[in-house]
Structures are given as structure tokens and as C-alpha cells.
Coordinates of C-alpha atoms and ligand atoms in Angstrom, one line a residue:
M1443 CA 11.2 -15.6 11.7
A1444 CA 8.3 -14.9 9.3
D1445 CA 9.6 -11.4 9.1
D1446 CA 13.0 -12.8 8.2
I1447 CA 11.5 -14.9 5.4
F1448 CA 9.6 -11.9 4.1
K1449 CA 12.7 -9.8 4.0
K1450 CA 14.6 -12.5 2.2
L1451 CA 11.8 -12.9 -0.3
I1452 CA 11.8 -9.1 -1.1
G1453 CA 15.6 -9.3 -1.5
H1454 CA 15.3 -12.4 -3.7
C1455 CA 12.7 -10.6 -6.0
K1456 CA 15.2 -7.8 -6.5
E1457 CA 18.3 -9.9 -6.9
Y1458 CA 16.8 -12.1 -9.6
G1459 CA 15.0 -9.5 -11.7
Y1460 CA 11.5 -10.2 -10.4
V1461 CA 10.5 -6.9 -8.7
F1462 CA 12.3 -3.6 -8.4
P1463 CA 11.3 -0.5 -6.4
S1464 CA 9.9 2.1 -8.9
S1465 CA 12.4 4.8 -9.9
D1466 CA 15.1 2.8 -8.0
I1467 CA 18.0 5.1 -8.9
Y1468 CA 16.0 7.9 -7.1
D1469 CA 15.5 5.7 -4.0
G1470 CA 12.1 4.5 -5.0
L1471 CA 8.6 5.8 -4.8
G1472 CA 6.4 4.6 -1.9
A1473 CA 4.2 1.6 -2.6
V1474 CA 5.0 1.7 -6.4
Y1475 CA 7.0 -1.2 -8.0
D1476 CA 8.4 -2.2 -11.4
Y1477 CA 8.5 -5.8 -12.6
G1478 CA 11.8 -7.0 -14.0
Q1479 CA 12.7 -9.3 -16.8
L1480 CA 11.5 -12.4 -15.0
G1481 CA 8.7 -10.7 -13.0
V1482 CA 7.0 -9.6 -16.2
E1483 CA 7.0 -13.2 -17.5
L1484 CA 5.6 -14.5 -14.2
K1485 CA 3.0 -11.8 -14.2
N1486 CA 2.0 -12.5 -17.8
N1487 CA 1.6 -16.2 -17.0
I1488 CA -0.6 -15.4 -14.0
K1489 CA -2.8 -13.2 -16.2
R1490 CA -2.9 -15.8 -19.0
Y1491 CA -4.0 -18.5 -16.4
W1492 CA -6.8 -16.2 -15.2
W1493 CA -7.9 -14.9 -18.6
E1494 CA -8.1 -18.3 -20.2
S1495 CA -9.8 -19.9 -17.2
M1496 CA -12.5 -17.2 -17.6
V1497 CA -12.9 -16.8 -21.4
L1498 CA -11.8 -20.1 -22.8
L1499 CA -13.4 -22.4 -20.1
H1500 CA -16.7 -20.5 -20.0
E1501 CA -18.5 -19.9 -23.3
N1502 CA -20.7 -17.3 -21.6
V1503 CA -17.8 -15.2 -20.4
V1504 CA -16.2 -12.6 -22.7
G1505 CA -13.5 -10.1 -22.2
I1506 CA -13.1 -6.3 -22.7
D1507 CA -10.3 -3.7 -22.2
S1508 CA -11.8 -0.4 -21.0
A1509 CA -9.9 2.9 -20.6
I1510 CA -8.4 3.9 -17.2
F1511 CA -9.9 7.4 -17.5
M1512 CA -13.7 7.5 -17.3
H1513 CA -16.4 10.1 -17.1
P1514 CA -16.3 11.7 -13.6
T1515 CA -20.0 10.9 -13.1
V1516 CA -19.2 7.2 -13.1
W1517 CA -17.5 7.6 -9.7
K1518 CA -20.4 9.7 -8.3
A1519 CA -22.8 7.0 -9.4
S1520 CA -20.7 4.1 -8.1
G1521 CA -20.4 5.8 -4.7
H1522 CA -16.7 6.1 -4.8
V1523 CA -16.6 9.9 -4.5
D1524 CA -18.6 9.9 -1.3
A1525 CA -17.7 6.6 0.3
F1526 CA -14.4 5.2 -0.9
N1527 CA -12.7 5.9 2.3
D1528 CA -10.4 4.2 4.8
P1529 CA -10.6 4.9 8.6
L1530 CA -7.2 6.4 9.5
I1531 CA -5.4 6.7 12.8
D1532 CA -2.0 8.2 13.6
N1533 CA 0.3 7.5 16.4
K1534 CA 1.3 10.8 17.9
D1535 CA 4.8 9.7 19.0
S1536 CA 6.0 7.9 15.9
K1537 CA 3.9 10.0 13.5
K1538 CA 3.1 6.8 11.7
R1539 CA -0.3 6.4 10.1
Y1540 CA -2.4 3.2 10.2
R1541 CA -5.7 1.9 9.1
A1542 CA -7.8 1.5 12.2
D1543 CA -9.7 -1.5 10.8
V1544 CA -6.4 -3.3 10.0
L1545 CA -5.1 -2.7 13.5
I1546 CA -8.2 -4.3 14.9
E1547 CA -8.1 -7.2 12.4
D1548 CA -4.5 -7.9 13.4
L1549 CA -5.5 -7.9 17.0
I1550 CA -8.1 -10.5 16.4
Q1551 CA -5.5 -12.5 14.4
K1552 CA -3.2 -12.3 17.3
Y1553 CA -5.7 -14.1 19.6
E1554 CA -6.5 -16.6 16.8
G1555 CA -2.8 -17.4 16.7
K1556 CA -2.7 -18.0 20.4
I1557 CA -5.6 -20.5 20.1
A1558 CA -3.9 -22.2 17.2
K1559 CA -0.7 -22.6 19.3
E1560 CA -2.6 -24.2 22.1
V1561 CA -4.2 -26.6 19.7
T1562 CA -0.9 -27.6 18.1
K1563 CA 0.7 -28.2 21.6
A1564 CA -2.3 -30.3 22.7
K1565 CA -2.3 -32.3 19.5
K1566 CA 1.3 -33.3 20.1
R1567 CA 0.5 -34.2 23.7
F1568 CA -2.5 -36.3 23.1
G1569 CA -1.6 -37.8 19.8
D1570 CA -4.3 -39.9 17.9
S1571 CA -6.8 -39.6 20.8
F1572 CA -7.0 -35.8 20.4
D1573 CA -10.5 -34.3 19.9
E1574 CA -10.0 -30.7 18.7
E1575 CA -13.6 -29.6 19.1
Q1576 CA -13.8 -30.9 22.7
F1577 CA -10.5 -29.3 23.5
K1578 CA -11.6 -25.9 22.1
A1579 CA -14.8 -26.1 24.1
T1580 CA -13.2 -26.9 27.4
N1581 CA -9.6 -25.6 27.6
P1582 CA -9.6 -22.4 29.8
R1583 CA -6.9 -20.6 27.9
V1584 CA -8.6 -21.2 24.6
L1585 CA -12.0 -20.1 26.0
S1586 CA -10.4 -16.9 27.4
N1587 CA -8.9 -16.0 24.1
Q1588 CA -12.1 -16.9 22.2
G1589 CA -14.0 -14.7 24.6
K1590 CA -11.7 -11.8 23.8
I1591 CA -12.1 -12.4 20.1
D1592 CA -15.9 -12.5 20.4
D1593 CA -16.0 -9.3 22.4
I1594 CA -13.7 -7.4 20.0
H1595 CA -15.4 -8.8 17.0
G1596 CA -18.9 -7.8 18.2
K1597 CA -17.8 -4.2 18.9
F1598 CA -15.9 -4.0 15.6
V1599 CA -18.9 -5.1 13.5
K1600 CA -21.2 -2.6 15.4
A1601 CA -18.7 0.3 14.9
L1602 CA -18.3 -0.5 11.2
D1603 CA -22.1 -0.8 10.7
E1604 CA -22.8 2.5 12.5
N1605 CA -19.8 4.3 10.9
D1606 CA -18.7 5.0 14.5
L1607 CA -15.2 6.2 14.3
A1608 CA -14.9 6.9 18.0
G1609 CA -16.0 3.3 18.6
L1610 CA -13.1 2.1 16.4
K1611 CA -10.7 4.2 18.5
A1612 CA -12.1 2.9 21.7
I1613 CA -11.5 -0.7 20.6
I1614 CA -7.8 0.2 19.9
E1615 CA -7.3 2.0 23.2
D1616 CA -9.3 -0.5 25.4
N1617 CA -7.2 -3.4 24.1
K1618 CA -4.0 -1.4 24.4
V1619 CA -3.0 -1.8 20.8
V1620 CA 0.4 -0.1 20.5
C1621 CA 2.2 1.3 17.5
P1622 CA 4.9 -1.2 16.4
I1623 CA 7.4 1.7 15.9
S1624 CA 7.0 3.8 19.1
G1625 CA 5.5 1.1 21.2
T1626 CA 3.0 3.6 22.6
C1627 CA -0.8 3.8 22.7
N1628 CA -0.9 7.5 22.1
W1629 CA -3.4 7.7 19.2
T1630 CA -5.2 10.5 17.3
D1631 CA -8.9 10.3 16.6
V1632 CA -10.0 8.1 13.7
R1633 CA -11.0 9.9 10.5
Q1634 CA -12.0 9.1 7.0
F1635 CA -9.7 9.5 4.0
N1636 CA -10.7 9.2 0.3
L1637 CA -8.5 6.9 -1.7
M1638 CA -9.0 8.1 -5.2
F1639 CA -6.3 9.9 -7.2
S1640 CA -7.5 12.8 -9.3
T1641 CA -6.1 14.7 -12.3
E1642 CA -7.4 17.1 -14.9
V1643 CA -8.3 16.6 -18.6
G1644 CA -8.3 19.6 -21.0
S1645 CA -6.4 22.9 -20.7
T1646 CA -7.4 25.3 -17.9
A1647 CA -8.3 27.9 -20.5
D1648 CA -10.9 25.6 -22.1
G1649 CA -12.3 24.7 -18.7
A1650 CA -10.4 21.7 -17.3
Q1651 CA -12.4 18.8 -15.9
K1652 CA -11.5 16.9 -12.8
I1653 CA -11.3 13.2 -13.4
Y1654 CA -10.1 10.2 -11.4
L1655 CA -7.7 7.4 -12.0
R1656 CA -9.9 4.4 -11.7
P1657 CA -9.7 2.7 -8.2
E1658 CA -11.2 -0.5 -9.7
T1659 CA -11.7 -1.9 -13.2
A1660 CA -15.2 -3.1 -12.5
Q1661 CA -16.9 0.2 -13.4
G1662 CA -15.5 -0.1 -16.9
I1663 CA -17.4 -3.3 -17.2
F1664 CA -20.7 -1.9 -15.8
V1665 CA -20.7 1.1 -18.2
N1666 CA -20.1 -1.3 -21.1
Y1667 CA -22.8 -3.8 -20.0
L1668 CA -25.3 -2.7 -22.7
N1669 CA -22.6 -2.5 -25.4
V1670 CA -21.4 -6.0 -24.8
Q1671 CA -24.8 -7.6 -24.2
K1672 CA -26.2 -6.1 -27.4
T1673 CA -23.2 -6.5 -29.8
G1674 CA -22.4 -10.0 -28.4
R1675 CA -26.1 -11.1 -28.3
M1676 CA -25.3 -12.3 -24.8
K1677 CA -28.0 -14.1 -22.8
I1678 CA -28.2 -14.0 -19.0
P1679 CA -26.4 -15.5 -17.2
F1680 CA -23.2 -14.2 -18.7
G1681 CA -19.9 -12.6 -17.6
I1682 CA -17.6 -9.9 -18.7
A1683 CA -13.9 -10.2 -17.7
Q1684 CA -11.2 -7.5 -17.7
I1685 CA -7.6 -7.2 -16.6
G1686 CA -6.2 -3.7 -16.1
K1687 CA -4.5 -1.1 -13.9
A1688 CA -6.2 0.5 -10.8
F1689 CA -5.0 3.2 -8.5
R1690 CA -5.5 3.9 -4.9
N1691 CA -3.8 6.4 -2.6
E1692 CA -3.2 3.8 0.1
I1693 CA -2.2 5.1 3.4
V1694 CA -0.6 2.0 4.9
A1695 CA 1.7 0.8 2.2
R1696 CA 4.4 -1.1 3.9
Q1697 CA 4.0 -4.6 2.7
F1698 CA 5.9 -4.7 -0.6
I1699 CA 3.5 -5.5 -3.5
F1700 CA 0.7 -6.5 -1.1
R1701 CA -0.7 -3.0 -0.9
M1702 CA 0.3 -0.7 -3.8
R1703 CA -0.8 2.7 -5.1
E1704 CA -0.7 1.5 -8.7
F1705 CA -1.7 -2.1 -9.2
E1706 CA -3.5 -4.5 -11.6
Q1707 CA -6.8 -6.2 -11.1
M1708 CA -8.4 -9.2 -12.9
E1709 CA -12.2 -8.7 -12.4
M1710 CA -15.2 -10.5 -13.8
Q1711 CA -18.8 -9.4 -13.4
F1712 CA -21.3 -12.1 -13.9
F1713 CA -24.8 -10.9 -14.7
V1714 CA -27.7 -13.1 -13.4
R1715 CA -31.4 -13.2 -12.9
P1716 CA -32.5 -11.5 -9.7
G1717 CA -33.2 -14.2 -7.1
S1718 CA -30.6 -16.6 -8.5
E1719 CA -27.6 -14.6 -7.1
M1720 CA -26.9 -16.8 -4.1
E1721 CA -26.7 -19.9 -6.2
W1722 CA -24.2 -18.2 -8.5
F1723 CA -22.3 -16.7 -5.6
D1724 CA -21.7 -20.2 -4.2
K1725 CA -20.8 -21.5 -7.6
W1726 CA -18.2 -18.8 -8.3
K1727 CA -16.8 -19.2 -4.7
E1728 CA -16.2 -22.9 -5.5
T1729 CA -14.8 -22.3 -9.0
R1730 CA -12.4 -19.6 -7.8
M1731 CA -11.1 -21.6 -4.9
K1732 CA -10.4 -24.5 -7.3
W1733 CA -8.5 -22.1 -9.5
H1734 CA -6.2 -21.3 -6.6
K1735 CA -5.8 -24.8 -5.4
A1736 CA -5.0 -26.2 -8.8
L1737 CA -1.7 -24.4 -8.5
G1738 CA -0.6 -27.2 -6.1
F1739 CA 0.4 -25.3 -3.0
P1740 CA -0.8 -27.0 0.3
E1741 CA -4.6 -26.8 0.8
E1742 CA -4.1 -25.4 4.3
N1743 CA -2.6 -22.2 2.8
Y1744 CA -6.1 -21.2 1.7
R1745 CA -9.2 -20.2 3.5
F1746 CA -12.4 -18.2 3.0
H1747 CA -13.1 -15.2 5.1
D1748 CA -16.7 -13.9 5.1
H1749 CA -17.1 -10.2 5.5
D1750 CA -18.3 -8.8 8.8
K1751 CA -19.5 -5.7 7.3
L1752 CA -21.2 -5.8 3.9
A1753 CA -20.7 -2.8 1.6
H1754 CA -24.0 -1.0 1.1
Y1755 CA -24.5 -2.6 -2.3
A1756 CA -23.7 -6.2 -1.4
N1757 CA -25.8 -9.0 0.0
A1758 CA -22.9 -11.4 0.4
A1759 CA -19.2 -11.2 0.3
T1760 CA -16.2 -13.4 1.0
D1761 CA -12.4 -13.2 0.5
I1762 CA -10.1 -15.9 -0.5
E1763 CA -7.1 -15.6 1.8
F1764 CA -3.6 -17.1 1.4
K1765 CA -1.1 -17.7 4.2
M1766 CA 1.5 -15.1 3.5
P1767 CA 4.7 -14.8 5.7
F1768 CA 2.8 -12.1 7.6
G1769 CA -0.4 -14.1 8.2
F1770 CA -3.5 -15.0 6.3
K1771 CA -4.3 -12.2 3.9
E1772 CA -6.9 -11.4 1.2
V1773 CA -5.9 -12.3 -2.3
E1774 CA -9.3 -12.2 -4.0
G1775 CA -12.8 -10.9 -3.2
I1776 CA -16.1 -12.5 -4.3
H1777 CA -19.1 -10.2 -3.9
S1778 CA -22.7 -10.4 -4.7
R1779 CA -23.3 -6.8 -5.7
T1780 CA -27.0 -7.0 -6.3
D1781 CA -28.3 -4.6 -9.0
F1782 CA -26.7 -1.6 -7.3
D1783 CA -24.1 -0.5 -9.9
L1784 CA -26.3 -0.9 -13.0
S1785 CA -29.3 0.8 -11.3
Q1786 CA -27.0 3.7 -10.2
H1787 CA -25.7 4.2 -13.7
E1788 CA -29.2 4.0 -15.1
K1789 CA -30.2 6.8 -12.6
Y1790 CA -27.2 9.0 -13.4
C1791 CA -27.0 8.6 -17.2
G1792 CA -30.7 8.6 -17.7
K1793 CA -30.6 5.6 -20.1
K1794 CA -32.4 2.4 -19.5
I1795 CA -29.9 -0.4 -18.6
Q1796 CA -32.1 -3.5 -18.4
Y1797 CA -32.3 -7.0 -19.9
F1798 CA -35.3 -8.5 -21.6
D1799 CA -35.6 -12.1 -20.4
P1800 CA -37.3 -14.0 -23.2
E1801 CA -38.0 -17.0 -20.8
L1802 CA -39.8 -14.7 -18.2
G1803 CA -41.2 -12.4 -20.9
K1804 CA -40.1 -9.3 -18.8
N1805 CA -37.4 -6.7 -18.3
Y1806 CA -35.2 -6.4 -15.2
T1807 CA -31.9 -5.0 -14.0
P1808 CA -29.5 -8.0 -13.8
Y1809 CA -27.9 -8.8 -10.4
V1810 CA -24.1 -9.2 -10.4
I1811 CA -21.6 -11.6 -8.9
E1812 CA -18.1 -10.2 -9.0
T1813 CA -14.8 -12.0 -8.7
S1814 CA -12.0 -9.6 -8.2
I1815 CA -8.3 -10.5 -7.7
G1816 CA -5.2 -8.4 -7.7
V1817 CA -2.4 -9.6 -10.1
D1818 CA 0.3 -8.2 -7.9
R1819 CA -1.2 -9.9 -4.8
M1820 CA -1.4 -13.2 -6.7
F1821 CA 2.2 -12.7 -7.7
L1822 CA 3.2 -12.3 -4.0
T1823 CA 1.1 -15.4 -3.2
M1824 CA 3.1 -17.4 -5.9
M1825 CA 6.5 -16.1 -4.6
A1826 CA 5.6 -16.6 -0.9
G1827 CA 4.3 -20.2 -1.6
A1828 CA 7.2 -21.1 -3.8
Y1829 CA 10.2 -19.7 -1.9
C1830 CA 12.1 -22.5 -0.1
E1831 CA 15.4 -22.9 1.6
E1832 CA 16.4 -26.5 1.6
E1833 CA 19.2 -28.0 3.6
L1834 CA 21.3 -30.4 1.6
E1835 CA 24.2 -32.6 2.5
K1836 CA 26.9 -33.4 0.0
N1837 CA 30.1 -35.2 0.9
G1838 CA 29.5 -34.7 4.6
K1839 CA 29.1 -30.9 4.1
K1840 CA 25.8 -29.0 4.7
D1841 CA 24.6 -26.6 2.1
I1842 CA 21.4 -24.5 1.6
R1843 CA 19.6 -24.6 -1.7
V1844 CA 17.3 -21.7 -2.4
V1845 CA 14.6 -22.8 -4.8
L1846 CA 11.5 -21.3 -6.1
K1847 CA 9.0 -24.1 -6.4
L1848 CA 6.7 -22.2 -8.8
P1849 CA 4.0 -24.2 -10.6
A1850 CA 5.7 -25.2 -13.8
A1851 CA 2.9 -23.7 -15.9
I1852 CA 3.4 -20.3 -14.3
A1853 CA 7.3 -20.3 -14.1
P1854 CA 8.9 -17.6 -16.2
V1855 CA 11.5 -19.9 -17.8
K1856 CA 10.4 -23.4 -18.6
M1857 CA 13.8 -25.0 -19.5
A1858 CA 17.5 -24.1 -19.3
V1859 CA 19.8 -25.8 -21.8
M1860 CA 23.4 -26.2 -20.8
P1861 CA 26.4 -27.6 -22.7
L1862 CA 28.6 -29.5 -20.3
V1863 CA 31.7 -27.7 -21.7
K1864 CA 32.1 -24.7 -24.0
K1865 CA 33.8 -26.7 -26.8
D1866 CA 33.6 -29.9 -28.9
G1867 CA 30.4 -28.7 -30.6
L1868 CA 28.3 -29.0 -27.4
P1869 CA 27.2 -25.3 -27.4
D1870 CA 26.0 -25.6 -31.0
K1871 CA 24.0 -28.7 -30.1
A1872 CA 22.5 -26.9 -27.1
R1873 CA 21.5 -23.9 -29.2
A1874 CA 19.9 -26.2 -31.8
I1875 CA 17.7 -27.7 -29.1
I1876 CA 16.6 -24.2 -28.1
D1877 CA 16.0 -23.1 -31.7
E1878 CA 13.6 -26.0 -32.0
L1879 CA 11.7 -25.4 -28.8
K1880 CA 11.7 -21.6 -28.5
F1881 CA 8.5 -21.2 -30.5
D1882 CA 6.5 -22.9 -27.7
F1883 CA 8.5 -22.5 -24.5
N1884 CA 10.6 -19.8 -22.8
C1885 CA 14.1 -21.3 -22.8
Q1886 CA 17.4 -20.1 -21.5
Y1887 CA 20.9 -20.9 -22.6
D1888 CA 23.6 -21.1 -20.0
E1889 CA 27.2 -22.1 -20.4
K1890 CA 29.0 -20.2 -17.6
D1891 CA 30.4 -21.8 -14.4
S1892 CA 30.1 -25.4 -13.3
I1893 CA 26.9 -27.4 -14.0
G1894 CA 26.2 -27.4 -10.2
K1895 CA 26.3 -23.6 -10.1
R1896 CA 24.1 -23.4 -13.2
Y1897 CA 21.5 -25.7 -11.6
R1898 CA 21.4 -23.5 -8.5
R1899 CA 20.9 -20.3 -10.6
Q1900 CA 18.0 -22.0 -12.3
D1901 CA 16.6 -23.3 -9.0
A1902 CA 16.7 -19.7 -7.6
I1903 CA 14.5 -18.4 -10.5
G1904 CA 12.2 -21.4 -10.5
T1905 CA 13.0 -23.1 -13.8
P1906 CA 11.3 -26.5 -13.7
F1907 CA 13.6 -28.3 -16.2
C1908 CA 17.4 -28.2 -16.9
V1909 CA 18.8 -30.0 -19.8
T1910 CA 22.5 -30.9 -20.1
V1911 CA 24.2 -31.6 -23.4
D1912 CA 27.3 -33.8 -23.2
H1913 CA 29.5 -35.8 -25.5
Q1914 CA 27.0 -38.7 -25.5
T1915 CA 24.5 -36.3 -26.9
L1916 CA 26.5 -36.0 -30.1
E1917 CA 26.5 -39.8 -30.5
D1918 CA 22.9 -40.8 -29.6
N1919 CA 20.9 -37.5 -29.5
T1920 CA 20.0 -37.9 -25.9
V1921 CA 20.4 -35.4 -23.0
T1922 CA 20.1 -35.4 -19.2
I1923 CA 17.0 -33.7 -17.9
R1924 CA 17.0 -32.6 -14.3
H1925 CA 13.8 -31.9 -12.4
R1926 CA 13.9 -28.8 -10.1
D1927 CA 11.9 -30.1 -7.1
T1928 CA 13.3 -33.6 -6.8
M1929 CA 16.7 -32.8 -8.4
A1930 CA 16.2 -36.3 -10.0
Q1931 CA 18.0 -36.7 -13.4
E1932 CA 17.2 -39.0 -16.3
R1933 CA 18.4 -39.6 -19.8
V1934 CA 15.9 -38.8 -22.5
A1935 CA 15.9 -38.4 -26.3
I1936 CA 16.0 -34.9 -27.6
D1937 CA 12.9 -35.8 -29.7
D1938 CA 11.0 -36.4 -26.5
L1939 CA 11.7 -32.9 -25.0
Y1940 CA 8.7 -31.2 -26.6
T1941 CA 6.3 -33.8 -25.2
I1942 CA 7.9 -33.6 -21.7
L1943 CA 7.8 -29.9 -21.6
N1944 CA 4.3 -29.7 -23.1
K1945 CA 2.9 -32.1 -20.4
G1946 CA 4.9 -30.6 -17.6
T1947 CA 4.4 -26.9 -18.2
S1948 CA 1.0 -26.5 -19.9
L1949 CA -1.9 -24.6 -18.4
R1950 CA -4.1 -27.4 -19.7
E1951 CA -3.1 -29.6 -16.7
L1952 CA -4.2 -26.9 -14.3
F1953 CA -7.5 -26.2 -16.2
K1954 CA -8.4 -29.9 -15.9
K1955 CA -8.5 -29.5 -12.1
I1956 CA -10.9 -26.5 -12.1
Ligands
GAP2265 N1 -14.2 -4.3 -7.6 C1 -14.0 -4.8 -6.3 C2 -12.8 -4.4 -5.7 O1 -12.0 -3.6 -6.2 P1 -11.3 -4.9 -3.5 O2 -11.5 -5.9 -2.5 O3 -11.2 -3.5 -3.1 O4 -12.6 -5.0 -4.5 C3 -10.1 -6.5 -5.1 O5 -10.1 -5.3 -4.4 C4 -8.7 -7.1 -5.1 O6 -7.8 -6.2 -5.7 C5 -8.2 -7.4 -3.7 O7 -8.6 -8.7 -3.3 C6 -6.7 -7.4 -4.0 O8 -6.2 -8.6 -4.5 C7 -6.5 -6.3 -5.0 N2 -6.1 -5.0 -4.4 C8 -7.0 -4.1 -3.9 N3 -6.2 -3.1 -3.4 C9 -5.0 -3.3 -3.7 C10 -3.7 -2.6 -3.5 N4 -3.7 -1.4 -2.9 N5 -2.6 -3.2 -3.9 C11 -2.6 -4.4 -4.5 N6 -3.7 -5.1 -4.7 C12 -4.9 -4.6 -4.3

């Protein structure tokens, strides 16, 4: 069922100009996608929501735009050359490749799902008197599944901590995890695979240099820390934000735009005094969760997931996960990265990268809290949260309405203007409304087909407001405005449209909730 919805969502994205496979006429390129005419608008709105929430709402956060190509030593210093690996495993029968850690996480999620099902069933049975904690502590089936989770989890953390690849394979085999394609448990050994793409700069005759396509935008911020701090006269605590492309040679790339080889990140590094990092980690956790929840999707679609294994440079890390059609998945990572990156760059470049704290009267290497979110994953979150199939009944007949309930501030088109008929001066009047509003809002003109069909087309692309111009409009300058989610219609003055759209679609209303 969830699989079904996901397939429909992918189809919908293509049909309505949101997302196309890259190089589509050549049958696509694995895990690379293009954004269409509506997709690019949605993507830009997501980026604007993030960018403004960072640099407008925080006077101590500024932005930069660093190059994709960087000096190769950056990636040696950051640890990516030696350790940016995924543990891979192949199924010998299907020849399909998987990430060993993802197979194990999915296994844990399977048992969590079983527990959730037991709880839902019991809730229905016991009604108001249901005590979830007591049920979980006593029900034999829940206890048995929880025992399995604890056992797998314990072994998983140990294997990751000790970089024990044989240990990871043993978990997969002992729990009889099968390949979804072949259905067999015939696995190869687990091995490490570096995810960075490389290329060369300069001609071979001059001595070409191997460089990497950046696998994260964060390093562009670290190497500019001194530039920004000095030229911007920034005082700690302060942040640097950036939006840009990143590249990873992902092995398992079968989930549409969830895991891509070329994708976009929105990252912010917040530089703080050593010792204050946990306070800032908690603060950014809270702020970032509010940013997500302000979009208005149900609260239960979000959760934090603390990392079992901390990267060698981190002293705390959590993910914000969203309930996708294929389960809860990471959308954003929040990491306390200590002074690892700045110290490493100091060591490799030989220049002092420190901050003189006038209040303490001493120099130190700042600690860093990072918030890192993928634009494409956020895009998928929006589409997955917004896609609805509603059953309607009209004149005794059942009908399905496909509607994208996108937050109005993020929706690509804010308003469609439709003349009731293609004559009597109604098209001119509709165009005049658009000409007045187009400076502030993305509007679409539509005169083809019946009004009902036009409404459905706009529902399918997520347009929050449709305005119909009819003969009465010519007499009293009023129009019918129809609201996407409720389908309610009301008569309003053309002069009021700006105010209605401004209130209904402005990012300001979301910012107030953060
Ligand atoms: N600088 C830290 C960093 O890059 P990460 O957890 O590897 O951390 C951060 O990535 C975010 O980037 C993820 O939460 C996800 O939203 C996005 N992301 C990572 N790999 C991705 C991929 N292959 N395709 C799409 N988005 C990806």
C-alpha cells in the first residue's frame, strides 16, 4: 500500500512537471534527477524558507556561496579521503548491492513496526482505559520484539564502533535478512567503499591535479571561517549558512530523490565557545524542529533519532526524521562537531585558525554546531506530506480528487485566475487581475475546459487559491475565490485579493511560529 502511494507520487511528480529523470530521452541516469517547471519553483521556495529563517531571523547568521571545487588537501584534512565510506554487501544471487547498515536499520524498523501494530490493536480494544507504558512492559509479544531490537541494536553499535565488518555481516545472516529481489540470504562479505567523485584540473601535460566534487558544502564554510569572521567582524557565537550542490557516489540509490548522486544541501555551521556546545546543540535542535513543524503537517510525522555511532569528530548528533511512504527517514542532521574541522585545517594549512574572545581575554578554536538538510529530501518530504487522494461524492457518484496540500507559502503557484467563459470580456478582466498581482505572486491563467476540470488541475499541482471571473465581476468588481483544501468558495472584491494572498501565502506566517 505504502509502496503503491510512493509509485503514484513519483508518477505524479513527472506528470505535473515537478521531477523528471535526468537525461530522460536516453532512459535516465541512475539516482540523478531534473526539476521541471513546477519543481524548480517549489525547490526555490524551500530554499528561500530555509535561507531567510537563517539569515533574516538571526542577526548573527550570515551566508556565503563557496565553490564546488576545492583544494584537494581540504578532503584529506576533513577525513573524507580516508573515511568517507559506506559498508557494502552484495547478494550473490540477484547481484544487487546494499548498504549493510541500512539493511540492519530496516530490520530494527520492522520489529518497531510490529510493536506499533500491537499497541494500535490494544488501544482499540481497551479504549480510554489503555495504559501504553504498562502494556509495553507486560505484553509478551511486545517484550519478545523489544528483546530482538535490543539484541540487534547492541551488536550493531558494537560492530560500528569497532569497524567490525564481519560483525555487520553476522547480524544480517543471523537474523536471516534476505535480499528483496532474490529472496535469498546468500551474501558476500561486507567491504568499505569511498563515496567521493573525483576529476582532474589542468591539462595532463602541465601536470593535472586530482580533485574531488565536494561531498558536503560544510567544508566551504570551514575554510572561509577566518575570511568571514574578520571581514564581517563577527563575534562568537555566530553562524555561516550556505546552500549548494554536493555529490556522492551512492551505492544504494533506489528511492527516487531520497538518495541521489547529485543533490543540494542547506548547511549552517554555528561557531561557539568550547564548553557551551551542548546548550547550542539543544537550542538548534529545538529551532530546527520548529522550522519543520511550522509547515503544518501532522506533528506525529516528525521525530528525532539520536545517532548510535558518533562520527569521530562529533560529541552529539541527532537526525530529524519524517514519515515517508517507506517509513521514518532522515531529512536533516544536527551535529555537534567539536573543534575537529577547524583544528584539522589549521594543522594541514599551517595557518592559525582561532578566535580571540575579548570577554575571556584568550584565543581558542571555536566549537561547531552544524545543521544540515538536503533540499531534495525536504522536497520529497513536502510532496509525501502533501499528496492526498480524497474520495468525493457528487450527485450520488463517487469520485477521487488528487490534491497536493502543500503549505501555501511553499506552493509553486499561489493563485490561478479563470474566466468563466472565453468571451464577453471575461478573459481581459482575468488577465488584468494577473497583471496587477504578478509582481508579488506566481499566478497562472487558465481558460481551457470546464471550471470543475480547471479546479482539479490546480488541486493536482497544489495551487492554494483559484479565482473565477464571471459576468457579475464586470458589474461589481468581485470574484469567486475557491480554497484548495476545503473547496469552500466565497465572493470577494478584486481589491482584497492582494491582502488575502499576502496573508495566506507569505513566509512571514511560518516565521512567526519558529
Ligand atoms: N555536513 C554534514 C553532512 O553532510 P549528512 O548526514 O551526510 O551530513 C546531511 O547529510 C543531509 O544531506 C542529510 O540529512 C540529507 O538530507 C542530505 N543528503 C545526504 N546525502 C544525500 C543524498 N545522497 N541524496 C539526497 N540528500 C542527501
